[in-house]
Amino acid sequence: MMLIGVDYHPSFQTIAFLIEETGECGEQDLNHRDGQAEKFYRDLKQRGICVRVGMEATGYSRWFERLLAELDIELWIGDPAEIKTKRVKKRKTDREDARLLLRLLREDNFPQIWVPSPENRDLRQLLWHRHRLVQMRTRIMNQLQALAMNEGYRWKKKLFSEQGRAQLEKLSLAPWASRRRQELLELLDRMNPTIEELTAAVEQEARKRPDVMRLMTHPGVGPLTALAYVLIIGTPSRFQRGKQISNYVGIIPSEESSGGKQRLGHISKQGNSLLRFLLVEAAQAAARSNPEWRRRYIRLAVRRHKSIAKVAMGRRLGVRLYWMWRNGCAYSPSLEFASYVGQLGTGHGGK
């Protein structure tokens, strides 16, 4: 077995390796641009050496992961936060990081994390692509609203009806403002069909998955939120209890308590920003359509603040979906806001 600790960068990687049988070890820098890294691992495959690679979770490494999968090289991806806590010296260099990863592999103390499948990652691209296009469309619509308001018209949502658009196009504007209005409207016309096509694709993928359809029985949860939840969480068995979902998504308060004084700050945001956004958005939809959710939301908003209440309801929704998925139960109004500390087999984790 050959163990390799990889400190990965987009243009190069620094490795520290050890061959267990012979005790041979060494360090090396491998460039990506000239194919040096790919040649190194292909040579190991041709020599018939059994290899295990350990690296931190990072971006821009999909090609490297595909290469190792093609060569049947075992890849362990570790949690960067836990790896950082295992650093003894207050010294950080590329070679020190590679040595640390190699040491963790040798000591069987590597904090390996769950890695989604290639199909899962590709479907996430669908969700992200639609989400970004919707954000771009919102910016365009806000600019058109600003043009109308500068002329003394405040139509809000009516601006994008047939009648509102006709009135917007009839406004007498200066030459450059008129060109801006025309091009923004053209962009909007091109984006709407694309977003509708992506929305239909999301709905089609949601119908293929029974778990997603089950989560959609909850008020406020549509195909987009349910599909994103299943893809990003992966499997409910990764978590022992529902509160860990809130921590994973990053919708719990950050805390710096000491000396018997508790200091809570803003939410940590240490997680997937798309799922965090969708949970809060779905919780607001549930509060509009479901009396129990609306009552709980209003109570929190009066006690604290609307923004805090929205995040709290999103956190509660994330826990509720976890128990529905783990227990294989559809939504039931009889268990609204029950305890989530129940055992498996009880509806939604409630008593």
CSV table of C-alpha atoms in Angstrom, one decimal:
chain,number,residue,atom,x,y,z
A,1,MET,CA,0.0,0.0,0.0
A,2,MET,CA,1.2,3.5,-0.9
A,3,LEU,CA,-0.3,6.3,1.1
A,4,ILE,CA,-0.3,9.8,-0.4
A,5,GLY,CA,-1.3,13.1,1.3
A,6,VAL,CA,-2.3,15.7,-1.3
A,7,ASP,CA,-2.4,19.4,-0.6
A,8,TYR,CA,-4.4,20.4,-3.7
A,9,HIS,CA,-4.3,23.7,-5.5
A,10,PRO,CA,-6.0,24.5,-8.9
A,11,SER,CA,-2.7,24.7,-10.8
A,12,PHE,CA,-0.5,22.2,-8.8
A,13,GLN,CA,-0.5,19.8,-5.9
A,14,THR,CA,2.1,19.1,-3.2
A,15,ILE,CA,2.2,15.4,-2.2
A,16,ALA,CA,3.9,13.5,0.7
A,17,PHE,CA,4.0,9.7,0.1
A,18,LEU,CA,4.9,6.6,2.0
A,19,ILE,CA,5.3,3.0,0.7
A,20,GLU,CA,4.4,0.9,3.7
A,21,GLU,CA,6.3,-2.3,2.7
A,22,THR,CA,9.6,-0.7,2.0
A,23,GLY,CA,9.4,2.4,4.2
A,24,GLU,CA,10.3,4.6,1.2
A,25,CYS,CA,8.9,8.2,1.6
A,26,GLY,CA,9.3,11.5,-0.1
A,27,GLU,CA,7.7,14.8,-1.1
A,28,GLN,CA,7.0,16.3,-4.5
A,29,ASP,CA,5.3,19.1,-6.4
A,30,LEU,CA,3.2,18.1,-9.3
A,31,ASN,CA,1.9,20.6,-11.9
A,32,HIS,CA,-1.5,20.2,-13.5
A,33,ARG,CA,-1.0,22.3,-16.6
A,34,ASP,CA,1.7,20.2,-18.3
A,35,GLY,CA,0.1,16.8,-17.3
A,36,GLN,CA,2.8,16.0,-14.7
A,37,ALA,CA,0.3,15.0,-12.1
A,38,GLU,CA,-1.7,12.8,-14.4
A,39,LYS,CA,1.4,11.1,-15.6
A,40,PHE,CA,2.5,10.4,-12.0
A,41,TYR,CA,-0.7,8.6,-11.1
A,42,ARG,CA,-0.9,6.7,-14.4
A,43,ASP,CA,2.6,5.4,-13.8
A,44,LEU,CA,1.6,4.2,-10.4
A,45,LYS,CA,-1.3,2.3,-12.0
A,46,GLN,CA,0.9,0.7,-14.6
A,47,ARG,CA,3.3,-0.4,-11.9
A,48,GLY,CA,0.5,-2.2,-10.1
A,49,ILE,CA,0.9,-0.3,-6.8
A,50,CYS,CA,-2.1,-0.2,-4.5
A,51,VAL,CA,-2.6,3.5,-3.7
A,52,ARG,CA,-4.7,5.5,-1.2
A,53,VAL,CA,-4.9,9.2,-1.6
A,54,GLY,CA,-6.1,11.6,1.1
A,55,MET,CA,-7.0,15.3,0.5
A,56,GLU,CA,-9.1,18.0,2.0
A,57,ALA,CA,-12.5,18.8,0.5
A,58,THR,CA,-11.9,21.7,-1.9
A,59,GLY,CA,-13.2,23.1,-5.1
A,60,TYR,CA,-11.9,22.8,-8.7
A,61,SER,CA,-10.9,19.2,-8.2
A,62,ARG,CA,-13.5,17.3,-10.1
A,63,TRP,CA,-11.1,16.4,-12.9
A,64,PHE,CA,-8.7,15.0,-10.4
A,65,GLU,CA,-11.4,12.9,-8.7
A,66,ARG,CA,-12.5,11.5,-12.1
A,67,LEU,CA,-8.9,10.6,-12.9
A,68,LEU,CA,-8.4,8.7,-9.7
A,69,ALA,CA,-11.8,6.9,-10.2
A,70,GLU,CA,-10.7,6.0,-13.7
A,71,LEU,CA,-7.4,4.5,-12.4
A,72,ASP,CA,-9.2,2.7,-9.5
A,73,ILE,CA,-7.2,4.6,-7.0
A,74,GLU,CA,-8.8,4.9,-3.6
A,75,LEU,CA,-9.6,8.6,-2.7
A,76,TRP,CA,-10.4,9.8,0.8
A,77,ILE,CA,-11.7,13.3,1.1
A,78,GLY,CA,-11.5,14.9,4.6
A,79,ASP,CA,-13.2,17.6,6.6
A,80,PRO,CA,-11.0,20.7,6.4
A,81,ALA,CA,-12.3,21.9,9.8
A,82,GLU,CA,-11.4,18.7,11.6
A,83,ILE,CA,-8.0,18.4,9.8
A,84,LYS,CA,-7.2,21.9,10.9
A,85,THR,CA,-7.7,21.0,14.6
A,86,LYS,CA,-5.2,18.1,14.3
A,87,ARG,CA,-2.4,20.5,13.2
A,88,VAL,CA,0.1,20.6,16.1
A,89,LYS,CA,2.6,23.2,14.9
A,90,LYS,CA,1.5,26.8,14.3
A,91,ARG,CA,3.1,26.6,10.9
A,92,LYS,CA,1.2,26.2,7.6
A,93,THR,CA,3.0,25.5,4.3
A,94,ASP,CA,2.0,23.3,1.4
A,95,ARG,CA,4.5,20.6,2.4
A,96,GLU,CA,3.4,20.7,6.1
A,97,ASP,CA,-0.2,20.2,5.0
A,98,ALA,CA,0.7,17.3,2.8
A,99,ARG,CA,2.7,15.7,5.7
A,100,LEU,CA,-0.3,16.2,8.0
A,101,LEU,CA,-2.6,14.4,5.6
A,102,LEU,CA,-0.1,11.6,5.3
A,103,ARG,CA,0.2,11.3,9.1
A,104,LEU,CA,-3.5,11.1,9.5
A,105,LEU,CA,-3.7,8.3,6.9
A,106,ARG,CA,-0.9,6.4,8.6
A,107,GLU,CA,-2.5,6.7,12.1
A,108,ASP,CA,-6.0,5.7,10.7
A,109,ASN,CA,-7.2,9.0,12.0
A,110,PHE,CA,-8.3,10.6,8.8
A,111,PRO,CA,-11.7,12.5,9.1
A,112,GLN,CA,-13.3,11.1,6.0
A,113,ILE,CA,-16.5,12.7,4.8
A,114,TRP,CA,-19.4,11.5,2.6
A,115,VAL,CA,-18.9,12.3,-1.1
A,116,PRO,CA,-21.9,12.6,-3.4
A,117,SER,CA,-22.1,10.5,-6.6
A,118,PRO,CA,-21.4,12.0,-10.0
A,119,GLU,CA,-25.1,11.8,-10.9
A,120,ASN,CA,-25.9,13.6,-7.6
A,121,ARG,CA,-23.4,16.4,-8.4
A,122,ASP,CA,-24.7,16.8,-12.0
A,123,LEU,CA,-28.3,17.2,-10.7
A,124,ARG,CA,-27.1,19.8,-8.3
A,125,GLN,CA,-25.8,21.8,-11.3
A,126,LEU,CA,-29.4,21.8,-12.6
A,127,LEU,CA,-30.6,23.3,-9.3
A,128,TRP,CA,-27.8,25.8,-9.1
A,129,HIS,CA,-28.2,26.8,-12.8
A,130,ARG,CA,-31.9,27.5,-12.3
A,131,HIS,CA,-31.3,29.3,-9.0
A,132,ARG,CA,-28.7,31.7,-10.6
A,133,LEU,CA,-30.9,32.4,-13.6
A,134,VAL,CA,-33.8,33.3,-11.2
A,135,GLN,CA,-31.5,35.7,-9.4
A,136,MET,CA,-30.5,37.3,-12.6
A,137,ARG,CA,-34.1,37.6,-13.7
A,138,THR,CA,-35.0,39.2,-10.3
A,139,ARG,CA,-32.2,41.8,-10.9
A,140,ILE,CA,-33.6,42.6,-14.3
A,141,MET,CA,-37.1,43.0,-13.0
A,142,ASN,CA,-35.8,45.3,-10.2
A,143,GLN,CA,-34.1,47.5,-12.8
A,144,LEU,CA,-37.3,47.8,-14.8
A,145,GLN,CA,-39.2,48.7,-11.6
A,146,ALA,CA,-36.6,51.4,-10.9
A,147,LEU,CA,-37.1,52.8,-14.4
A,148,ALA,CA,-40.9,53.0,-13.9
A,149,MET,CA,-40.6,54.5,-10.4
A,150,ASN,CA,-38.2,57.2,-11.7
A,151,GLU,CA,-41.1,58.3,-14.0
A,152,GLY,CA,-43.6,58.4,-11.1
A,153,TYR,CA,-45.2,55.0,-11.6
A,154,ARG,CA,-45.2,52.3,-8.8
A,155,TRP,CA,-47.0,49.3,-10.3
A,156,LYS,CA,-45.2,46.6,-8.3
A,157,LYS,CA,-46.2,43.1,-9.6
A,158,LYS,CA,-48.7,44.7,-12.1
A,159,LEU,CA,-45.7,46.0,-14.1
A,160,PHE,CA,-45.1,42.5,-15.5
A,161,SER,CA,-48.6,41.8,-16.6
A,162,GLU,CA,-49.6,42.4,-20.2
A,163,GLN,CA,-51.2,45.7,-19.4
A,164,GLY,CA,-48.4,46.9,-17.2
A,165,ARG,CA,-45.8,46.0,-19.8
A,166,ALA,CA,-47.7,47.9,-22.4
A,167,GLN,CA,-47.7,50.9,-20.2
A,168,LEU,CA,-44.0,50.6,-19.5
A,169,GLU,CA,-43.2,50.4,-23.2
A,170,LYS,CA,-45.3,53.6,-23.8
A,171,LEU,CA,-43.3,55.7,-21.3
A,172,SER,CA,-41.4,58.5,-22.9
A,173,LEU,CA,-37.8,58.1,-21.9
A,174,ALA,CA,-34.5,59.7,-22.8
A,175,PRO,CA,-32.5,57.9,-25.5
A,176,TRP,CA,-30.2,55.8,-23.3
A,177,ALA,CA,-32.9,55.1,-20.8
A,178,SER,CA,-35.1,53.9,-23.6
A,179,ARG,CA,-32.4,51.6,-24.9
A,180,ARG,CA,-31.9,50.2,-21.4
A,181,ARG,CA,-35.6,49.5,-21.1
A,182,GLN,CA,-35.7,47.7,-24.5
A,183,GLU,CA,-32.6,45.5,-23.8
A,184,LEU,CA,-33.8,44.6,-20.3
A,185,LEU,CA,-37.1,43.6,-21.7
A,186,GLU,CA,-35.4,41.5,-24.3
A,187,LEU,CA,-33.3,39.8,-21.7
A,188,LEU,CA,-36.4,39.1,-19.7
A,189,ASP,CA,-38.1,37.5,-22.6
A,190,ARG,CA,-35.1,35.2,-23.3
A,191,MET,CA,-34.7,34.1,-19.7
A,192,ASN,CA,-38.4,33.2,-18.9
A,193,PRO,CA,-38.6,30.2,-21.3
A,194,THR,CA,-35.2,28.9,-20.1
A,195,ILE,CA,-36.3,29.1,-16.5
A,196,GLU,CA,-39.6,27.4,-17.3
A,197,GLU,CA,-37.6,24.6,-19.1
A,198,LEU,CA,-35.3,24.1,-16.1
A,199,THR,CA,-38.3,24.1,-13.7
A,200,ALA,CA,-40.0,21.4,-15.8
A,201,ALA,CA,-36.7,19.3,-15.6
A,202,VAL,CA,-36.6,19.7,-11.8
A,203,GLU,CA,-40.2,18.5,-11.6
A,204,GLN,CA,-39.5,15.5,-13.8
A,205,GLU,CA,-36.5,14.5,-11.6
A,206,ALA,CA,-38.6,14.9,-8.5
A,207,ARG,CA,-41.2,12.5,-9.8
A,208,LYS,CA,-38.6,9.8,-10.2
A,209,ARG,CA,-37.8,9.7,-6.5
A,210,PRO,CA,-40.3,8.5,-3.9
A,211,ASP,CA,-38.4,10.2,-1.1
A,212,VAL,CA,-38.8,13.6,-2.8
A,213,MET,CA,-42.5,13.0,-3.5
A,214,ARG,CA,-43.0,12.1,0.2
A,215,LEU,CA,-41.3,15.4,1.4
A,216,MET,CA,-43.5,17.3,-1.0
A,217,THR,CA,-46.5,16.4,1.0
A,218,HIS,CA,-45.4,18.9,3.6
A,219,PRO,CA,-47.0,22.4,3.3
A,220,GLY,CA,-44.8,24.9,1.5
A,221,VAL,CA,-42.4,22.3,0.1
A,222,GLY,CA,-42.3,22.0,-3.7
A,223,PRO,CA,-40.2,19.9,-6.1
A,224,LEU,CA,-37.3,22.3,-6.0
A,225,THR,CA,-36.9,22.3,-2.2
A,226,ALA,CA,-37.6,18.6,-1.8
A,227,LEU,CA,-35.1,17.6,-4.6
A,228,ALA,CA,-32.4,19.9,-3.2
A,229,TYR,CA,-32.9,18.5,0.3
A,230,VAL,CA,-32.5,14.9,-0.8
A,231,LEU,CA,-29.5,15.6,-3.1
A,232,ILE,CA,-27.6,17.7,-0.6
A,233,ILE,CA,-28.4,15.7,2.6
A,234,GLY,CA,-27.7,12.5,0.6
A,235,THR,CA,-29.1,10.0,3.1
A,236,PRO,CA,-30.7,10.5,6.5
A,237,SER,CA,-28.5,7.8,8.1
A,238,ARG,CA,-25.6,10.3,8.0
A,239,PHE,CA,-27.2,12.1,11.0
A,240,GLN,CA,-28.2,10.7,14.3
A,241,ARG,CA,-30.8,13.3,15.1
A,242,GLY,CA,-32.6,16.2,13.4
A,243,LYS,CA,-30.7,19.0,15.1
A,244,GLN,CA,-27.6,18.0,13.2
A,245,ILE,CA,-29.3,19.0,10.0
A,246,SER,CA,-29.5,22.6,11.2
A,247,ASN,CA,-25.8,22.5,12.0
A,248,TYR,CA,-24.9,20.9,8.7
A,249,VAL,CA,-26.9,23.5,6.7
A,250,GLY,CA,-25.6,26.4,8.8
A,251,ILE,CA,-28.8,27.8,10.2
A,252,ILE,CA,-27.9,27.7,13.9
A,253,PRO,CA,-26.5,30.8,15.8
A,254,SER,CA,-22.8,31.1,16.1
A,255,GLU,CA,-21.7,31.1,19.7
A,256,GLU,CA,-18.7,32.6,21.6
A,257,SER,CA,-19.6,31.8,25.3
A,258,SER,CA,-17.1,32.0,28.1
A,259,GLY,CA,-17.0,32.5,31.8
A,260,GLY,CA,-20.6,31.6,32.3
A,261,LYS,CA,-21.8,34.2,29.8
A,262,GLN,CA,-23.6,33.0,26.7
A,263,ARG,CA,-23.0,35.1,23.6
A,264,LEU,CA,-24.9,34.2,20.5
A,265,GLY,CA,-24.4,35.8,17.1
A,266,HIS,CA,-25.7,35.5,13.6
A,267,ILE,CA,-26.3,32.1,12.0
A,268,SER,CA,-23.1,30.3,11.1
A,269,LYS,CA,-23.8,29.9,7.4
A,270,GLN,CA,-21.4,26.9,7.4
A,271,GLY,CA,-23.2,24.8,4.9
A,272,ASN,CA,-24.9,24.8,1.5
A,273,SER,CA,-26.3,28.3,0.8
A,274,LEU,CA,-28.8,27.0,-1.8
A,275,LEU,CA,-30.5,24.6,0.7
A,276,ARG,CA,-30.4,27.2,3.4
A,277,PHE,CA,-32.2,29.7,1.1
A,278,LEU,CA,-34.8,27.1,0.0
A,279,LEU,CA,-35.6,26.0,3.5
A,280,VAL,CA,-36.3,29.6,4.7
A,281,GLU,CA,-38.3,30.3,1.5
A,282,ALA,CA,-40.4,27.1,1.9
A,283,ALA,CA,-41.0,27.9,5.6
A,284,GLN,CA,-42.4,31.2,4.6
A,285,ALA,CA,-44.7,29.5,2.1
A,286,ALA,CA,-45.8,27.1,4.8
A,287,ALA,CA,-46.6,30.0,7.1
A,288,ARG,CA,-48.8,31.5,4.4
A,289,SER,CA,-50.8,28.4,3.7
A,290,ASN,CA,-50.9,26.5,7.0
A,291,PRO,CA,-52.6,27.9,10.1
A,292,GLU,CA,-50.3,26.2,12.6
A,293,TRP,CA,-47.1,27.4,10.9
A,294,ARG,CA,-48.6,30.9,10.6
A,295,ARG,CA,-49.4,31.0,14.3
A,296,ARG,CA,-45.9,29.8,15.3
A,297,TYR,CA,-44.3,32.3,12.9
A,298,ILE,CA,-46.3,35.3,14.1
A,299,ARG,CA,-45.5,34.4,17.7
A,300,LEU,CA,-41.8,34.3,17.0
A,301,ALA,CA,-42.0,37.5,14.9
A,302,VAL,CA,-43.7,39.4,17.8
A,303,ARG,CA,-41.2,38.1,20.4
A,304,ARG,CA,-38.1,38.6,18.4
A,305,HIS,CA,-38.0,39.9,14.8
A,306,LYS,CA,-39.3,38.9,11.4
A,307,SER,CA,-35.9,37.9,10.0
A,308,ILE,CA,-35.2,35.8,13.1
A,309,ALA,CA,-38.6,34.2,12.9
A,310,LYS,CA,-38.1,33.3,9.2
A,311,VAL,CA,-34.7,31.5,9.9
A,312,ALA,CA,-36.2,29.7,13.0
A,313,MET,CA,-39.1,28.4,10.9
A,314,GLY,CA,-36.6,27.3,8.2
A,315,ARG,CA,-34.6,25.5,10.8
A,316,ARG,CA,-37.7,23.7,12.1
A,317,LEU,CA,-38.7,22.8,8.6
A,318,GLY,CA,-35.3,21.2,8.0
A,319,VAL,CA,-35.7,19.0,11.1
A,320,ARG,CA,-39.3,18.1,10.2
A,321,LEU,CA,-38.2,16.9,6.7
A,322,TYR,CA,-35.4,14.9,8.2
A,323,TRP,CA,-37.8,12.9,10.4
A,324,MET,CA,-40.3,12.5,7.5
A,325,TRP,CA,-37.5,11.1,5.3
A,326,ARG,CA,-35.9,8.9,8.0
A,327,ASN,CA,-39.1,7.3,9.2
A,328,GLY,CA,-40.6,7.1,5.7
A,329,CYS,CA,-43.7,9.1,6.7
A,330,ALA,CA,-45.8,11.5,4.8
A,331,TYR,CA,-47.0,14.8,6.3
A,332,SER,CA,-49.6,14.5,9.0
A,333,PRO,CA,-51.3,17.6,10.6
A,334,SER,CA,-51.9,15.7,13.8
A,335,LEU,CA,-48.2,15.9,14.7
A,336,GLU,CA,-47.6,19.6,14.1
A,337,PHE,CA,-44.7,20.9,16.2
A,338,ALA,CA,-44.4,17.7,18.2
A,339,SER,CA,-41.2,16.6,19.9
A,340,TYR,CA,-38.4,15.6,17.5
A,341,VAL,CA,-36.5,13.4,19.9
A,342,GLY,CA,-38.6,10.2,19.4
A,343,GLN,CA,-37.3,6.9,18.3
A,344,LEU,CA,-37.3,5.4,14.8
A,345,GLY,CA,-40.7,4.1,13.8
A,346,THR,CA,-42.7,6.9,15.5
A,347,GLY,CA,-44.3,9.4,13.2
A,348,HIS,CA,-42.0,12.2,12.4
A,349,GLY,CA,-40.0,11.4,15.5
A,350,GLY,CA,-42.8,12.7,17.7
A,351,LYS,CA,-44.3,11.0,20.7
